[in-house]
mmCIF file of C-alpha atoms in Angstrom:
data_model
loop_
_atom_site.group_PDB
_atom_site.id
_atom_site.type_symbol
_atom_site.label_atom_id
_atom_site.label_comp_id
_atom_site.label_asym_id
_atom_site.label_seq_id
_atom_site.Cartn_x
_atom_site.Cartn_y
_atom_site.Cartn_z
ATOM 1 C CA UNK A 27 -70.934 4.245 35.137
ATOM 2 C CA UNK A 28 -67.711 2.265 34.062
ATOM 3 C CA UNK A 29 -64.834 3.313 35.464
ATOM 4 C CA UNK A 30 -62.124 4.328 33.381
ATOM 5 C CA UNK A 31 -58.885 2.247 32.625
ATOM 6 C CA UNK A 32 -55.580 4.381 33.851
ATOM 7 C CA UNK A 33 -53.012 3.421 31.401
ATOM 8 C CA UNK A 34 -49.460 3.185 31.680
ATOM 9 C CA UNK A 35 -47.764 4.661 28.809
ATOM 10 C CA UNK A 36 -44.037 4.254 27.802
ATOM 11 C CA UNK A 37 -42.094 6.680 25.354
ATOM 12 C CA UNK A 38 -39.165 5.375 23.750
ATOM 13 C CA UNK A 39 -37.302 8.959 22.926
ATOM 14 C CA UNK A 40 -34.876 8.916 19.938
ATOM 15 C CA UNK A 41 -37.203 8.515 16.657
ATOM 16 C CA UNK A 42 -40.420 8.349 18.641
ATOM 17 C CA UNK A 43 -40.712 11.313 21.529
ATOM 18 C CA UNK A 44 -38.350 13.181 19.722
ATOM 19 C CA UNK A 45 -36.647 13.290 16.445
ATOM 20 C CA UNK A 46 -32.457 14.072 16.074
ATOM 21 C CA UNK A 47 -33.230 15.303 20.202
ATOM 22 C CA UNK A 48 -35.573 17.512 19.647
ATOM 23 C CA UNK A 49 -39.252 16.920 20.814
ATOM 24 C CA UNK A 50 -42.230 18.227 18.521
ATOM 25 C CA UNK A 51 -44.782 20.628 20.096
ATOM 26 C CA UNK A 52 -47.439 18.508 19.449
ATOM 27 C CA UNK A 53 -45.739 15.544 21.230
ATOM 28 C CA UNK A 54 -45.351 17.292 24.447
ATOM 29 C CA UNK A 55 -48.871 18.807 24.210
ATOM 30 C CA UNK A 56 -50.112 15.211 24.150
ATOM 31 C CA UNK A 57 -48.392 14.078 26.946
ATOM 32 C CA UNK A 58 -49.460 16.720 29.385
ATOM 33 C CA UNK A 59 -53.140 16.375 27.645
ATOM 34 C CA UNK A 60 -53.343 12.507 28.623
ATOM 35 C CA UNK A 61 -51.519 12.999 32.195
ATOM 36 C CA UNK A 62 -54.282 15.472 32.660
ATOM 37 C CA UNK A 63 -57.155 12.653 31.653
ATOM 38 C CA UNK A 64 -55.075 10.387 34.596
ATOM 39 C CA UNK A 65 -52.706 8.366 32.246
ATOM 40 C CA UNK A 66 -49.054 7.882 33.563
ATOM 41 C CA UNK A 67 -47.047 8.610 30.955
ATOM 42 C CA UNK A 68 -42.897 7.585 31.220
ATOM 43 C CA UNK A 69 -40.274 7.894 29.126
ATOM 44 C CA UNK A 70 -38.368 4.496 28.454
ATOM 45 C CA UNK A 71 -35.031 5.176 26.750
ATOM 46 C CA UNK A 72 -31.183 3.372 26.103
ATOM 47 C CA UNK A 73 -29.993 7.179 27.073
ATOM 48 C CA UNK A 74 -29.064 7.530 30.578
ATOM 49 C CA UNK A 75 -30.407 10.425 32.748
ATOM 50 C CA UNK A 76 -27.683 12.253 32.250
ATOM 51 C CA UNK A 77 -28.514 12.568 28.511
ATOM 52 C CA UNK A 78 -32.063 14.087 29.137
ATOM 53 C CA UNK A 79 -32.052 17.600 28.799
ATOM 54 C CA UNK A 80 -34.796 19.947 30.113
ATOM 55 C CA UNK A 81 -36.157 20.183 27.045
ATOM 56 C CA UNK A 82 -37.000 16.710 26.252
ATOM 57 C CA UNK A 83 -38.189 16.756 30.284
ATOM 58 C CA UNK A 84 -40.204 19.695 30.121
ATOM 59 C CA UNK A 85 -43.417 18.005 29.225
ATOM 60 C CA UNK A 86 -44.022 16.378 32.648
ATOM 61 C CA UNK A 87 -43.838 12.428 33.003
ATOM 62 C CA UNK A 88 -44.444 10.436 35.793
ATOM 63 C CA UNK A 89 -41.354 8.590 35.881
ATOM 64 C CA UNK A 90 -38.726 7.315 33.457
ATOM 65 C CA UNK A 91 -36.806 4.109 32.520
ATOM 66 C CA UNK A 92 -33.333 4.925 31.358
ATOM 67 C CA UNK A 93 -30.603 3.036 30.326
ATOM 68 C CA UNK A 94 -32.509 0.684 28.230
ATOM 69 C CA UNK A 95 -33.537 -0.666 31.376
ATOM 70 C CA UNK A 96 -30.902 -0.545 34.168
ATOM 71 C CA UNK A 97 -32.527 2.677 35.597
ATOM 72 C CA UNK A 98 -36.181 3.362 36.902
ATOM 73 C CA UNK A 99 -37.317 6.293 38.628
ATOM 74 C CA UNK A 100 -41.103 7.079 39.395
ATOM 75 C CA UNK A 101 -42.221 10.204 40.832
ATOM 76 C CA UNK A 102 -39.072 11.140 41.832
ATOM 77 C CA UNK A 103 -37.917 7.911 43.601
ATOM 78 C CA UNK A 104 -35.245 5.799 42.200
ATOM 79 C CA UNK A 105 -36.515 2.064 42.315
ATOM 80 C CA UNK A 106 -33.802 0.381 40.532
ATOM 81 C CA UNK A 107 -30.155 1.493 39.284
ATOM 82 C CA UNK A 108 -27.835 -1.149 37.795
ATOM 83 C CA UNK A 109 -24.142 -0.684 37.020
ATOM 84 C CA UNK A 110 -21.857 -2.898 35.187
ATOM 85 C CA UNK A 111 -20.269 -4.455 38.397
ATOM 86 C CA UNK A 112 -16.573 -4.339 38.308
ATOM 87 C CA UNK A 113 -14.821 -7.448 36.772
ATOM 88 C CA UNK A 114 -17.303 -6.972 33.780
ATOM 89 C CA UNK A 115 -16.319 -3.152 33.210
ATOM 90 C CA UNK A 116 -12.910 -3.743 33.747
ATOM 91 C CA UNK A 117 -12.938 -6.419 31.104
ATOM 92 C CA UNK A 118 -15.382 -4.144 28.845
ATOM 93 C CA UNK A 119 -12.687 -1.392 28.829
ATOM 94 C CA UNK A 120 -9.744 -3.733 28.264
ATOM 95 C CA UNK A 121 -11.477 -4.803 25.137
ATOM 96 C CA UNK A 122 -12.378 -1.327 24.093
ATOM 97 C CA UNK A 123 -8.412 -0.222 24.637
ATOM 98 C CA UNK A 124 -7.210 -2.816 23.151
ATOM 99 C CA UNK A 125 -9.126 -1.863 19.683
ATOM 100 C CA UNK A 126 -8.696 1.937 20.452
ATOM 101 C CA UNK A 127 -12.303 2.224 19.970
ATOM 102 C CA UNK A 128 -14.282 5.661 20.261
ATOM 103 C CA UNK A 129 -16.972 5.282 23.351
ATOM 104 C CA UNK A 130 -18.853 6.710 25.916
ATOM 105 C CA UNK A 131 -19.208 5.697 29.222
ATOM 106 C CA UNK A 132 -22.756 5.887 30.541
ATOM 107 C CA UNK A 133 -24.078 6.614 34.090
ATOM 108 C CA UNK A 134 -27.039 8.493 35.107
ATOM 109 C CA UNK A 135 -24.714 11.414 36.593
ATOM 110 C CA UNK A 136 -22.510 12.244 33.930
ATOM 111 C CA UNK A 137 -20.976 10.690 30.485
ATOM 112 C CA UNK A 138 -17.410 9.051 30.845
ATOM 113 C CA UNK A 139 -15.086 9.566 27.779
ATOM 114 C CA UNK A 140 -11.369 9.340 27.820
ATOM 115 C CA UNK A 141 -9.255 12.454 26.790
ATOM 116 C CA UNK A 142 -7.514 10.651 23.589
ATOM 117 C CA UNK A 143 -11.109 10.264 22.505
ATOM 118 C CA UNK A 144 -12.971 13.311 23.337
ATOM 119 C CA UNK A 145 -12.057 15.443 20.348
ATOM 120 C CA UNK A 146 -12.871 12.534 17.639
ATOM 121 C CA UNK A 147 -16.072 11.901 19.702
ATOM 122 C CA UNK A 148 -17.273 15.725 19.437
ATOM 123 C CA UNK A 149 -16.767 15.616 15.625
ATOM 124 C CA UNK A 150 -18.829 11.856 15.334
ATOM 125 C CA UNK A 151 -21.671 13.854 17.564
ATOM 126 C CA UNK A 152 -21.884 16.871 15.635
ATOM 127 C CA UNK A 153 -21.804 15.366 12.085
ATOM 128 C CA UNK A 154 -24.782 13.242 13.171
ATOM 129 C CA UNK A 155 -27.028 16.154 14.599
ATOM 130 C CA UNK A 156 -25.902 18.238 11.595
ATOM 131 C CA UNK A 157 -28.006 16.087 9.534
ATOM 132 C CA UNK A 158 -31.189 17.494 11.184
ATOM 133 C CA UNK A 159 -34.453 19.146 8.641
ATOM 134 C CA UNK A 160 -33.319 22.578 9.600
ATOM 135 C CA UNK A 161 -29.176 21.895 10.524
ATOM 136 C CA UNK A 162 -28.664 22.880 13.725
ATOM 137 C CA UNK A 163 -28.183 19.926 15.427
ATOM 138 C CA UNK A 164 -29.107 21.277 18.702
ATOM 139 C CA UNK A 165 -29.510 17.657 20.272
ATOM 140 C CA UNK A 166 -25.736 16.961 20.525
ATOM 141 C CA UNK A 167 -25.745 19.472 23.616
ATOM 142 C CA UNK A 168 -27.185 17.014 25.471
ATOM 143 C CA UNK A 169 -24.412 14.581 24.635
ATOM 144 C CA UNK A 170 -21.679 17.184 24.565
ATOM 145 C CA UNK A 171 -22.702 18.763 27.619
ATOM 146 C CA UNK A 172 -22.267 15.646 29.692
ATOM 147 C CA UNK A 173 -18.935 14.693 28.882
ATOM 148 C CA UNK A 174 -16.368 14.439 31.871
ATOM 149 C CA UNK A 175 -13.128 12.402 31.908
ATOM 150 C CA UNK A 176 -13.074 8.680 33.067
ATOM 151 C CA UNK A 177 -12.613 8.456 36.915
ATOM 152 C CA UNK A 178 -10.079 5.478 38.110
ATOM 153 C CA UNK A 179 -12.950 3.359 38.914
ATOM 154 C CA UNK A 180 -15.976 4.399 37.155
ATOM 155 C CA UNK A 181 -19.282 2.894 37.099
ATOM 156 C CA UNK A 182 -21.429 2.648 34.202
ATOM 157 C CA UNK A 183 -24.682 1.377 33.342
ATOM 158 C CA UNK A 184 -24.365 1.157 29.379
ATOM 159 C CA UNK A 185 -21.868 1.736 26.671
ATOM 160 C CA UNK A 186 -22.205 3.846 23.700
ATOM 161 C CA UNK A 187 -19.508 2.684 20.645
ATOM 162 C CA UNK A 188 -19.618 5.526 18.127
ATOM 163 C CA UNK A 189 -16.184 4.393 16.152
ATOM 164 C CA UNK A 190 -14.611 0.810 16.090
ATOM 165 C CA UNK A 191 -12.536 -0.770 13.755
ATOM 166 C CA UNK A 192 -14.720 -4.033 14.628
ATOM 167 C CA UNK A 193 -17.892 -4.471 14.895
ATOM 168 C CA UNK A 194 -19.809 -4.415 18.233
ATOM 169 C CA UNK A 195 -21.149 -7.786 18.042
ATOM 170 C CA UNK A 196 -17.660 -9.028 17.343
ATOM 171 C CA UNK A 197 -16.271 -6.403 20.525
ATOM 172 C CA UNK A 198 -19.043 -8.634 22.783
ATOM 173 C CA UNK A 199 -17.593 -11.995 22.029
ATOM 174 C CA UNK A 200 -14.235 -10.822 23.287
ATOM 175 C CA UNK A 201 -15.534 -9.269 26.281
ATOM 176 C CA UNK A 202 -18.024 -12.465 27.558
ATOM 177 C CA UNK A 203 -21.601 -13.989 27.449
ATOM 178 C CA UNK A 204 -22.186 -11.579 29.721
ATOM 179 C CA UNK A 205 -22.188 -8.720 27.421
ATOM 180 C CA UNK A 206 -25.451 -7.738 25.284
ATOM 181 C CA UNK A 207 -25.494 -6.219 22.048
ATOM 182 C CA UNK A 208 -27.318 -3.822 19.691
ATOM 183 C CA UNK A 209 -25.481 -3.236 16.826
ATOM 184 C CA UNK A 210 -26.916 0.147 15.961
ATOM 185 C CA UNK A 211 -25.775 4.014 17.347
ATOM 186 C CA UNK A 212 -26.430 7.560 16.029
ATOM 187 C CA UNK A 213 -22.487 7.153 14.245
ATOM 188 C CA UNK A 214 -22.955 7.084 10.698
ATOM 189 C CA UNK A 215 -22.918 4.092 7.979
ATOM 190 C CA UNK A 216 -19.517 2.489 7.318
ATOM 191 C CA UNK A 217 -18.342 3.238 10.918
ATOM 192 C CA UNK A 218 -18.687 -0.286 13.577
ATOM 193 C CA UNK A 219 -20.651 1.407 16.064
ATOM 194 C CA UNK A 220 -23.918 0.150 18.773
ATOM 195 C CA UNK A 221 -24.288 -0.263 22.507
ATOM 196 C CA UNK A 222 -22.802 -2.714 25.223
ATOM 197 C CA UNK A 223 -25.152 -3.570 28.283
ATOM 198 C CA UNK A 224 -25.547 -6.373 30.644
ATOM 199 C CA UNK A 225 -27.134 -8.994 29.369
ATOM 200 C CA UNK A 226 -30.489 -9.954 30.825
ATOM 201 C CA UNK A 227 -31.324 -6.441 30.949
ATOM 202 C CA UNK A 228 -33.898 -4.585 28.750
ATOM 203 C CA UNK A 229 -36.428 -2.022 28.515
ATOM 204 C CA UNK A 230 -39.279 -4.310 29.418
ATOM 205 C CA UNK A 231 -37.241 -5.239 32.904
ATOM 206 C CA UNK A 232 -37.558 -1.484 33.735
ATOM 207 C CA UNK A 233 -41.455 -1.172 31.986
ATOM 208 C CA UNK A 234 -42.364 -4.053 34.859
ATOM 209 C CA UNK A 235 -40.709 -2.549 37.325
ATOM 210 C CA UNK A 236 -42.293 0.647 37.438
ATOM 211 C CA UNK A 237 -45.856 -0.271 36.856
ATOM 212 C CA UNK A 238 -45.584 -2.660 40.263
ATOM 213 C CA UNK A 239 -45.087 0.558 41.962
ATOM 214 C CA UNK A 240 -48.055 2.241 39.760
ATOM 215 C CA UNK A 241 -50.201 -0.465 40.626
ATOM 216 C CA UNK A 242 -51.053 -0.904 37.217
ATOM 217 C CA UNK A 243 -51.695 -4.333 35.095
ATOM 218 C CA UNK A 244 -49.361 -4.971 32.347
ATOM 219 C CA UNK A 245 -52.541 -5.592 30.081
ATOM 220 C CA UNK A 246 -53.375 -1.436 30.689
ATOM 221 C CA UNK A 247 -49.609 -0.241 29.639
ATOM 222 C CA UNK A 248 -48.884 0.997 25.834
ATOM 223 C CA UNK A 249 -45.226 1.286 24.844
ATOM 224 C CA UNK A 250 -43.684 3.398 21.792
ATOM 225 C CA UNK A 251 -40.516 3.057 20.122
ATOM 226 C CA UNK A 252 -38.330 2.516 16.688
ATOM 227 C CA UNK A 253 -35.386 0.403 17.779
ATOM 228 C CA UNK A 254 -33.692 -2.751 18.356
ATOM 229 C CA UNK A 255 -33.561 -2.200 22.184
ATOM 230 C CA UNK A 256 -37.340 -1.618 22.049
ATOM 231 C CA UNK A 257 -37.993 -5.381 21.142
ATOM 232 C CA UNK A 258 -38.755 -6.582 24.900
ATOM 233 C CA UNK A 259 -41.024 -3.667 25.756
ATOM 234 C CA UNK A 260 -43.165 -3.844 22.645
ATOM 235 C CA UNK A 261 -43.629 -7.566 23.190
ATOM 236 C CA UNK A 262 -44.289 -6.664 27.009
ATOM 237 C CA UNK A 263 -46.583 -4.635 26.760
ATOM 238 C CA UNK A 264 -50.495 -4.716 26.767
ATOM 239 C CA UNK A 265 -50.334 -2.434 23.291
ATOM 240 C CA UNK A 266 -46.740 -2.214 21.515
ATOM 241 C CA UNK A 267 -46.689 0.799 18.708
ATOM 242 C CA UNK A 268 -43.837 0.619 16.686
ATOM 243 C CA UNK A 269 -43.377 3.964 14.287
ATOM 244 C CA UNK A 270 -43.281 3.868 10.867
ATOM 245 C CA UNK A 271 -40.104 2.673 8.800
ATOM 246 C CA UNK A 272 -38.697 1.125 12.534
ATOM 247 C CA UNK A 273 -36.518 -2.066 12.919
ATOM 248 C CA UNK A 274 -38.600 -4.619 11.222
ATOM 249 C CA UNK A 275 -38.511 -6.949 13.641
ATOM 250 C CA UNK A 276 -40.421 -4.514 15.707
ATOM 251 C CA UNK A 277 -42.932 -3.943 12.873
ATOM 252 C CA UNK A 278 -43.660 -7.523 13.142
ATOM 253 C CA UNK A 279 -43.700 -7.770 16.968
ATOM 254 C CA UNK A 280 -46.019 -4.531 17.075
ATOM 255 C CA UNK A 281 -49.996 -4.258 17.450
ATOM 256 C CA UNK A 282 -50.359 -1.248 15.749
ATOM 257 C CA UNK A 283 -48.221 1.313 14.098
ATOM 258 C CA UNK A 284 -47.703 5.446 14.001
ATOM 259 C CA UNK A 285 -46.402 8.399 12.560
ATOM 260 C CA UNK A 286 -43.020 9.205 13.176
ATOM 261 C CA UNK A 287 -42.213 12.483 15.039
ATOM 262 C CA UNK A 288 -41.456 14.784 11.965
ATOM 263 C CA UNK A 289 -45.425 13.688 11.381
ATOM 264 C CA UNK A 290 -46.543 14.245 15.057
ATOM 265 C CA UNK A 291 -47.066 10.321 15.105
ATOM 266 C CA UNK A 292 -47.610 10.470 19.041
ATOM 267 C CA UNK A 293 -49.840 12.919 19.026
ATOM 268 C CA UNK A 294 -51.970 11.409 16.548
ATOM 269 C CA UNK A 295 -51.755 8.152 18.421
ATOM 270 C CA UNK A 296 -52.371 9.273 21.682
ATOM 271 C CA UNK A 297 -55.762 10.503 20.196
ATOM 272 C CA UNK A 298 -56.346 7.117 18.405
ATOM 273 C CA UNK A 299 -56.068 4.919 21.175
ATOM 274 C CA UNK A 300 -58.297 7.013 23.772
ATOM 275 C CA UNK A 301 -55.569 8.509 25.751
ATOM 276 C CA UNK A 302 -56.449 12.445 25.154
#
């Protein structure tokens, strides 16, 4: 008898796992289902640990990549966490002063914002989760919860923009080449908003990392997700899913496609591909 292939699955969270922070039923009953046939199933995600509430947790997973890469953890051990280090965040800051821009500070403890900022940044967050099917934008707690002042030297491993008065990309250039970019945030349209990491760090860095320490092949891992920062991972990996309506460049990059979550797209998928 064949034995059968262990996969190595990766959840992107925001418009995939869950939808506006919330995670369907169905979703998290297909996650325990295919841990339960011996899968390892992760969650890979730009939002730090900090940002991961119980009840996006409460499924079970067998590790995570957070941070859009910076951070892995599998079964409880941390394996990698990377922080801007501190000429880079002091000149990230100086640039985001200088434009009094609207931003969080992210580090898998706690979420950094300064005081000036903190009431404008609670409106941006609760506007956005507002807009949820049944309006009540219970996934800003997770944000909202978080939020402590910025320490004297803090270290981060990502930054959220939610209001500038240029755009992100631009906000890089000023900063250095060694600044990433992905010019796209939960802040509505009209407002310059997107995230600032270190270059040379993405989702597929972390994806690589933890399956060396899951002893699984990078031709056995399937990866999920919607966004710009999943572009590495679905290219990485052995079977990339991109959901429905996604960045198009993922659609392109993608093997296959699936529901989104206000369709139970994992679920379905999960079932397609062999997994439960």
């Amino acid at each position: 008898m064949p034995t059968k292939t262990i996969h190595a699955v990766f959840l992107d969270v925001d418009g995939t796992y869950a939808d506006y922070g919330l995670v369907p039923e169905a979703h998290a009953k297909a996650v325990r289902a295919a841990r339960e046939a011996g899968n390892k199933v992760l969650l890979c995600t730009g939002r730090p640990v900090s940002m991961l509430p119980a009840h996006i947790l409460e499924a079970g997973f067998d590790g995570l990549v957070a941070s859009a890469g910076a951070y892995v953890e599998v079964a409880g051990e941390v394996l990698m966490d990377r922080r801007f280090p501190a000429d880079l965040a002091t000149r990230t800051l100086a640039a985001l002063d200088a434009h009094d821009a609207i931003y969080v500070l992210e580090s898998q403890e706690s979420l950094h914002v300064s005081k000036a900022a903190e009431q404008r940044l609670r409106e941006i967050i609760e506007d956005h989760f507002s807009q949820t099917p049944d309006g009540q934008g219970t996934g800003s707690d997770a944000i909202l919860d978080a939020l402590t002042a910025i320490p004297a030297k803090p270290a981060f491993a990502k930054v959220s923009v939610f209001e500038s008065p240029i755009s992100v990309g631009a906000m890089a250039q000023e900063i250095g080449e060694d600044i990433a970019v992905v010019e796209n945030s939960i802040a509505s349209e009209g407002r310059h908003s997107g995230e600032l990491f270190q270059r040379g760090i993405s989702k597929a860095d972390g994806v690589a990392v933890a399956i060396e320490r899951l002893d699984i092949s990078q031709g056995d891992t399937i990866a999920f997700g919607d966004g710009e920062n999943d572009l590495e991972m679905i290219a990485y990996a052995g079977i990339g899913v991109a959901i429905e309506g996604s960045h198009s460049g993922l659609l392109a990059l993608a093997d296959r496609t699936a529901p989104p979550p206000s369709r139970d797209g994992i679920a379905s998928a999960f079932a397609e591909l062999g997994l439960i």
